[in-house]
Amino acid sequence: MKSLFAKMAMATTLGLGMVSVQLPAHADTKVGLILPYTGTYAALGNAITDGFNMAIEEAGRTDEFSIVTEDTEAKPPVGLAKARKLVLQDKVDVMVGVVSSGVLGAMRDFVHQSQTPLIVANAGNNLATGENCSPYIVRVSFSNGQINRPMGTWMAENGIKTVYTLAPDYSAGHQMIESFSAAFTAAGGEIAGSDFTPFGQTKDFGPYLTNAQSSGADAIFVFYAGGGAINFVKQYGSFDIKTPLYGSGFLTSPLYVAAEGDAAIGVRASLHYIPTLDTPENKAFVDAFMAKHGTMPSEYSVQGYDAGLALMAAVDAGGADKKNIAAALPNVSYVGPRGALEIDPATNNIVQNIYVYDTVMGDDGLTQKLIDTIPSVRDDVAGCQM
Ligand code: PHB
């Protein structure tokens, strides 16, 4: 938000008798950050916020964007209520956020009908860029299919014949496992069994781990994120399961892998960003992030950062009103910390590389070792009509 001093210095003062009206030199863009700040995904919401703020600060444009934050608690009805509040009461020009696919699903119709652009900075809900796509929803994070489909093929091609899957019982869990399983079986693999665990509530993964182990599968493949990922990986370690653990890469995110400890060593996973990518764009980003926060960035920081870059690019191209922001967002493309990215105008989903990585012990603790790169992964149009 523009400081009062700066606003006054930049303002044109109209003298109207005793009253003076301050006109800012250029209008603010009002941004609603709609993220979980409590509950199992709270750390993710905070990391996305930090990344978003970093992009705006680095560009020296904090005066231009006023930010209102709302906590979705990662609960669909709360997220919808907060979206309505941001649009109808705060009159934001654009919303940035949403971590949970469930919240994105609940907000979709309101976002579309209110014609308020939403830059999705996490939630992978396939439908939001598939059959329920909207010109007002643009995703700079990933889709659930985009992360897991390539890994299904990759694992089948790399000698894994049977897999047991586990995920939380909500839309993201189901979509991630469906996408993985479809690609894995299409490439010749077999699903030995599958369980969905109560979302945000499962404290004891023991019975599920036992099922997975006794299925005799070559590997376990899971989606867990945030608090659920930490609990799952720690219990996998303490049960001393011999079946190797694979997953979508949120499982061992650099945001919380240190809390998982040695149990994370050897987990193999797929993700759209790891902080050890050896590119000039990523090195510059990691250095700046380390200098500011003292930790390595994660995929969540990058998603927030890219949401900030995309928003600034759209405002520059089209202007700060809702319609122009929405129209300009699909044209965004650049090489950033995760590599080359573009928005597919047929779906408004991001097109990007997917990285296969192992969590390994490095000199300074757990780190990410790049194993393979699946370039430029694009989703099918899947029923999207803009
Ligand atoms: C989702 O609900 O779409 C979701 C949540 C957390 C993640 C990834 C996807 O890390």
mmCIF file of N, CA and C in Angstrom, residues 270-343:
data_model
loop_
_atom_site.group_PDB
_atom_site.id
_atom_site.type_symbol
_atom_site.label_atom_id
_atom_site.label_comp_id
_atom_site.label_asym_id
_atom_site.label_seq_id
_atom_site.Cartn_x
_atom_site.Cartn_y
_atom_site.Cartn_z
ATOM 1 N N SER A 270 7.703 -36.054 -8.275
ATOM 2 C CA SER A 270 7.657 -35.154 -9.448
ATOM 3 C C SER A 270 7.042 -33.821 -9.035
ATOM 4 N N LEU A 271 7.604 -32.747 -9.593
ATOM 5 C CA LEU A 271 7.140 -31.408 -9.216
ATOM 6 C C LEU A 271 7.541 -30.411 -10.301
ATOM 7 N N HIS A 272 6.925 -29.243 -10.298
ATOM 8 C CA HIS A 272 7.196 -28.219 -11.324
ATOM 9 C C HIS A 272 8.315 -27.273 -10.910
ATOM 10 N N TYR A 273 8.818 -27.415 -9.681
ATOM 11 C CA TYR A 273 9.944 -26.560 -9.258
ATOM 12 C C TYR A 273 10.707 -27.260 -8.143
ATOM 13 N N ILE A 274 12.026 -27.215 -8.215
ATOM 14 C CA ILE A 274 12.872 -27.539 -7.066
ATOM 15 C C ILE A 274 13.945 -26.439 -6.990
ATOM 16 N N PRO A 275 14.365 -26.076 -5.788
ATOM 17 C CA PRO A 275 15.263 -24.919 -5.671
ATOM 18 C C PRO A 275 16.689 -25.195 -6.129
ATOM 19 N N THR A 276 17.005 -26.450 -6.467
ATOM 20 C CA THR A 276 18.366 -26.782 -6.903
ATOM 21 C C THR A 276 18.514 -26.756 -8.427
ATOM 22 N N LEU A 277 17.541 -26.241 -9.147
ATOM 23 C CA LEU A 277 17.667 -26.154 -10.616
ATOM 24 C C LEU A 277 18.848 -25.257 -10.961
ATOM 25 N N ASP A 278 19.659 -25.750 -11.889
ATOM 26 C CA ASP A 278 20.907 -25.056 -12.205
ATOM 27 C C ASP A 278 20.697 -24.117 -13.405
ATOM 28 N N THR A 279 19.994 -23.043 -13.185
ATOM 29 C CA THR A 279 19.778 -22.051 -14.255
ATOM 30 C C THR A 279 20.058 -20.667 -13.669
ATOM 31 N N PRO A 280 20.461 -19.707 -14.513
ATOM 32 C CA PRO A 280 20.738 -18.363 -13.983
ATOM 33 C C PRO A 280 19.507 -17.727 -13.347
ATOM 34 N N GLU A 281 18.328 -17.963 -13.939
ATOM 35 C CA GLU A 281 17.105 -17.349 -13.396
ATOM 36 C C GLU A 281 16.813 -17.899 -12.000
ATOM 37 N N ASN A 282 17.004 -19.216 -11.842
ATOM 38 C CA ASN A 282 16.719 -19.796 -10.529
ATOM 39 C C ASN A 282 17.769 -19.389 -9.509
ATOM 40 N N LYS A 283 19.025 -19.347 -9.929
ATOM 41 C CA LYS A 283 20.088 -18.981 -8.966
ATOM 42 C C LYS A 283 19.855 -17.568 -8.445
ATOM 43 N N ALA A 284 19.490 -16.650 -9.333
ATOM 44 C CA ALA A 284 19.237 -15.266 -8.897
ATOM 45 C C ALA A 284 18.064 -15.239 -7.918
ATOM 46 N N PHE A 285 17.023 -16.019 -8.221
ATOM 47 C CA PHE A 285 15.845 -16.052 -7.346
ATOM 48 C C PHE A 285 16.201 -16.648 -5.978
ATOM 49 N N VAL A 286 16.935 -17.769 -5.990
ATOM 50 C CA VAL A 286 17.292 -18.427 -4.722
ATOM 51 C C VAL A 286 18.146 -17.478 -3.870
ATOM 52 N N ASP A 287 19.114 -16.792 -4.493
ATOM 53 C CA ASP A 287 19.972 -15.868 -3.731
ATOM 54 C C ASP A 287 19.135 -14.763 -3.105
ATOM 55 N N ALA A 288 18.232 -14.181 -3.895
ATOM 56 C CA ALA A 288 17.401 -13.085 -3.371
ATOM 57 C C ALA A 288 16.484 -13.594 -2.259
ATOM 58 N N PHE A 289 15.951 -14.791 -2.440
ATOM 59 C CA PHE A 289 15.040 -15.352 -1.432
ATOM 60 C C PHE A 289 15.792 -15.653 -0.143
ATOM 61 N N MET A 290 16.976 -16.256 -0.284
ATOM 62 C CA MET A 290 17.806 -16.571 0.897
ATOM 63 C C MET A 290 18.165 -15.294 1.654
ATOM 64 N N ALA A 291 18.535 -14.248 0.891
ATOM 65 C CA ALA A 291 18.935 -12.994 1.531
ATOM 66 C C ALA A 291 17.768 -12.410 2.329
ATOM 67 N N LYS A 292 16.571 -12.598 1.843
ATOM 68 C CA LYS A 292 15.402 -12.000 2.500
ATOM 69 C C LYS A 292 14.849 -12.875 3.620
ATOM 70 N N HIS A 293 14.812 -14.195 3.387
ATOM 71 C CA HIS A 293 14.116 -15.073 4.336
ATOM 72 C C HIS A 293 15.046 -16.018 5.095
ATOM 73 N N GLY A 294 16.280 -16.194 4.627
ATOM 74 C CA GLY A 294 17.216 -17.083 5.325
ATOM 75 C C GLY A 294 16.910 -18.558 5.132
ATOM 76 N N THR A 295 15.999 -18.893 4.214
ATOM 77 C CA THR A 295 15.713 -20.305 3.917
ATOM 78 C C THR A 295 15.667 -20.472 2.401
ATOM 79 N N MET A 296 15.699 -21.737 1.962
ATOM 80 C CA MET A 296 15.534 -22.004 0.534
ATOM 81 C C MET A 296 14.064 -21.782 0.158
ATOM 82 N N PRO A 297 13.814 -21.308 -1.059
ATOM 83 C CA PRO A 297 12.421 -21.188 -1.495
ATOM 84 C C PRO A 297 11.832 -22.559 -1.820
ATOM 85 N N SER A 298 10.521 -22.614 -1.875
ATOM 86 C CA SER A 298 9.829 -23.850 -2.250
ATOM 87 C C SER A 298 8.970 -23.568 -3.472
ATOM 88 N N GLU A 299 8.300 -24.618 -3.963
ATOM 89 C CA GLU A 299 7.365 -24.428 -5.080
ATOM 90 C C GLU A 299 6.281 -23.411 -4.715
ATOM 91 N N TYR A 300 5.901 -23.367 -3.444
ATOM 92 C CA TYR A 300 4.835 -22.442 -3.041
ATOM 93 C C TYR A 300 5.327 -20.991 -3.129
ATOM 94 N N SER A 301 6.583 -20.739 -2.725
ATOM 95 C CA SER A 301 7.123 -19.375 -2.851
ATOM 96 C C SER A 301 7.147 -18.959 -4.314
ATOM 97 N N VAL A 302 7.570 -19.893 -5.187
ATOM 98 C CA VAL A 302 7.671 -19.573 -6.618
ATOM 99 C C VAL A 302 6.282 -19.312 -7.212
ATOM 100 N N GLN A 303 5.302 -20.070 -6.790
ATOM 101 C CA GLN A 303 3.941 -19.843 -7.294
ATOM 102 C C GLN A 303 3.449 -18.446 -6.912
ATOM 103 N N GLY A 304 3.721 -18.019 -5.677
ATOM 104 C CA GLY A 304 3.335 -16.673 -5.258
ATOM 105 C C GLY A 304 4.107 -15.620 -6.040
ATOM 106 N N TYR A 305 5.401 -15.886 -6.223
ATOM 107 C CA TYR A 305 6.277 -14.965 -6.957
ATOM 108 C C TYR A 305 5.787 -14.819 -8.407
ATOM 109 N N ASP A 306 5.502 -15.947 -9.051
ATOM 110 C CA ASP A 306 5.045 -15.890 -10.439
ATOM 111 C C ASP A 306 3.646 -15.268 -10.547
ATOM 112 N N ALA A 307 2.823 -15.433 -9.522
ATOM 113 C CA ALA A 307 1.518 -14.751 -9.536
ATOM 114 C C ALA A 307 1.738 -13.234 -9.524
ATOM 115 N N GLY A 308 2.718 -12.779 -8.740
ATOM 116 C CA GLY A 308 3.044 -11.348 -8.694
ATOM 117 C C GLY A 308 3.574 -10.870 -10.042
ATOM 118 N N LEU A 309 4.489 -11.626 -10.639
ATOM 119 C CA LEU A 309 5.043 -11.234 -11.948
ATOM 120 C C LEU A 309 3.944 -11.205 -13.021
ATOM 121 N N ALA A 310 3.080 -12.220 -12.992
ATOM 122 C CA ALA A 310 2.014 -12.284 -14.003
ATOM 123 C C ALA A 310 1.053 -11.110 -13.828
ATOM 124 N N LEU A 311 0.727 -10.787 -12.595
ATOM 125 C CA LEU A 311 -0.192 -9.664 -12.351
ATOM 126 C C LEU A 311 0.415 -8.354 -12.858
ATOM 127 N N MET A 312 1.686 -8.119 -12.539
ATOM 128 C CA MET A 312 2.315 -6.866 -12.989
ATOM 129 C C MET A 312 2.376 -6.805 -14.518
ATOM 130 N N ALA A 313 2.697 -7.933 -15.146
ATOM 131 C CA ALA A 313 2.763 -7.958 -16.614
ATOM 132 C C ALA A 313 1.389 -7.666 -17.212
ATOM 133 N N ALA A 314 0.336 -8.220 -16.589
ATOM 134 C CA ALA A 314 -1.019 -8.022 -17.125
ATOM 135 C C ALA A 314 -1.450 -6.568 -16.954
ATOM 136 N N VAL A 315 -1.148 -5.974 -15.807
ATOM 137 C CA VAL A 315 -1.507 -4.568 -15.565
ATOM 138 C C VAL A 315 -0.769 -3.677 -16.575
ATOM 139 N N ASP A 316 0.500 -4.003 -16.819
ATOM 140 C CA ASP A 316 1.283 -3.199 -17.765
ATOM 141 C C ASP A 316 0.740 -3.321 -19.185
ATOM 142 N N ALA A 317 0.284 -4.537 -19.520
ATOM 143 C CA ALA A 317 -0.185 -4.743 -20.898
ATOM 144 C C ALA A 317 -1.577 -4.182 -21.112
ATOM 145 N N GLY A 318 -2.430 -4.297 -20.098
ATOM 146 C CA GLY A 318 -3.838 -4.002 -20.362
ATOM 147 C C GLY A 318 -4.436 -2.900 -19.522
ATOM 148 N N GLY A 319 -3.799 -2.563 -18.401
ATOM 149 C CA GLY A 319 -4.414 -1.612 -17.473
ATOM 150 C C GLY A 319 -4.950 -2.349 -16.262
ATOM 151 N N ALA A 320 -5.357 -1.568 -15.246
ATOM 152 C CA ALA A 320 -5.607 -2.159 -13.936
ATOM 153 C C ALA A 320 -7.048 -2.577 -13.689
ATOM 154 N N ASP A 321 -7.932 -2.484 -14.700
ATOM 155 C CA ASP A 321 -9.310 -2.885 -14.386
ATOM 156 C C ASP A 321 -9.519 -4.378 -14.649
ATOM 157 N N LYS A 322 -10.598 -4.901 -14.050
ATOM 158 C CA LYS A 322 -10.824 -6.348 -14.025
ATOM 159 C C LYS A 322 -10.776 -6.986 -15.417
ATOM 160 N N LYS A 323 -11.499 -6.399 -16.346
ATOM 161 C CA LYS A 323 -11.614 -7.006 -17.691
ATOM 162 C C LYS A 323 -10.259 -7.055 -18.380
ATOM 163 N N ASN A 324 -9.499 -5.955 -18.254
ATOM 164 C CA ASN A 324 -8.204 -5.904 -18.928
ATOM 165 C C ASN A 324 -7.194 -6.852 -18.288
ATOM 166 N N ILE A 325 -7.239 -6.950 -16.967
ATOM 167 C CA ILE A 325 -6.322 -7.894 -16.297
ATOM 168 C C ILE A 325 -6.629 -9.308 -16.799
ATOM 169 N N ALA A 326 -7.922 -9.661 -16.827
ATOM 170 C CA ALA A 326 -8.310 -11.017 -17.265
ATOM 171 C C ALA A 326 -7.885 -11.257 -18.715
ATOM 172 N N ALA A 327 -8.046 -10.254 -19.555
ATOM 173 C CA ALA A 327 -7.721 -10.441 -20.982
ATOM 174 C C ALA A 327 -6.218 -10.557 -21.198
ATOM 175 N N ALA A 328 -5.427 -9.865 -20.379
ATOM 176 C CA ALA A 328 -3.973 -9.848 -20.598
ATOM 177 C C ALA A 328 -3.274 -11.076 -19.998
ATOM 178 N N LEU A 329 -3.843 -11.661 -18.952
ATOM 179 C CA LEU A 329 -3.134 -12.748 -18.246
ATOM 180 C C LEU A 329 -2.746 -13.937 -19.149
ATOM 181 N N PRO A 330 -3.636 -14.388 -20.071
ATOM 182 C CA PRO A 330 -3.243 -15.552 -20.879
ATOM 183 C C PRO A 330 -2.061 -15.299 -21.812
ATOM 184 N N ASN A 331 -1.669 -14.040 -21.983
ATOM 185 C CA ASN A 331 -0.527 -13.751 -22.866
ATOM 186 C C ASN A 331 0.808 -13.780 -22.138
ATOM 187 N N VAL A 332 0.768 -14.004 -20.828
ATOM 188 C CA VAL A 332 2.012 -13.962 -20.048
ATOM 189 C C VAL A 332 2.897 -15.146 -20.412
ATOM 190 N N SER A 333 4.177 -14.887 -20.682
ATOM 191 C CA SER A 333 5.149 -15.970 -20.833
ATOM 192 C C SER A 333 6.540 -15.412 -20.554
ATOM 193 N N TYR A 334 7.361 -16.166 -19.876
ATOM 194 C CA TYR A 334 8.741 -15.747 -19.594
ATOM 195 C C TYR A 334 9.523 -16.945 -19.072
ATOM 196 N N VAL A 335 10.836 -16.754 -18.913
ATOM 197 C CA VAL A 335 11.664 -17.778 -18.273
ATOM 198 C C VAL A 335 11.875 -17.323 -16.833
ATOM 199 N N GLY A 336 11.406 -18.120 -15.898
ATOM 200 C CA GLY A 336 11.488 -17.758 -14.482
ATOM 201 C C GLY A 336 12.282 -18.789 -13.704
ATOM 202 N N PRO A 337 12.173 -18.765 -12.361
ATOM 203 C CA PRO A 337 12.937 -19.716 -11.542
ATOM 204 C C PRO A 337 12.688 -21.170 -11.911
ATOM 205 N N ARG A 338 11.459 -21.517 -12.337
ATOM 206 C CA ARG A 338 11.181 -22.935 -12.641
ATOM 207 C C ARG A 338 11.513 -23.305 -14.079
ATOM 208 N N GLY A 339 11.910 -22.325 -14.908
ATOM 209 C CA GLY A 339 12.179 -22.574 -16.323
ATOM 210 C C GLY A 339 11.216 -21.759 -17.169
ATOM 211 N N ALA A 340 11.078 -22.155 -18.451
ATOM 212 C CA ALA A 340 10.169 -21.419 -19.338
ATOM 213 C C ALA A 340 8.738 -21.718 -18.940
ATOM 214 N N LEU A 341 7.916 -20.666 -18.904
ATOM 215 C CA LEU A 341 6.501 -20.907 -18.648
ATOM 216 C C LEU A 341 5.663 -20.045 -19.570
ATOM 217 N N GLU A 342 4.487 -20.580 -19.888
ATOM 218 C CA GLU A 342 3.518 -19.801 -20.657
ATOM 219 C C GLU A 342 2.128 -20.235 -20.214
ATOM 220 N N ILE A 343 1.152 -19.409 -20.523
ATOM 221 C CA ILE A 343 -0.235 -19.780 -20.231
ATOM 222 C C ILE A 343 -0.855 -20.259 -21.540
#
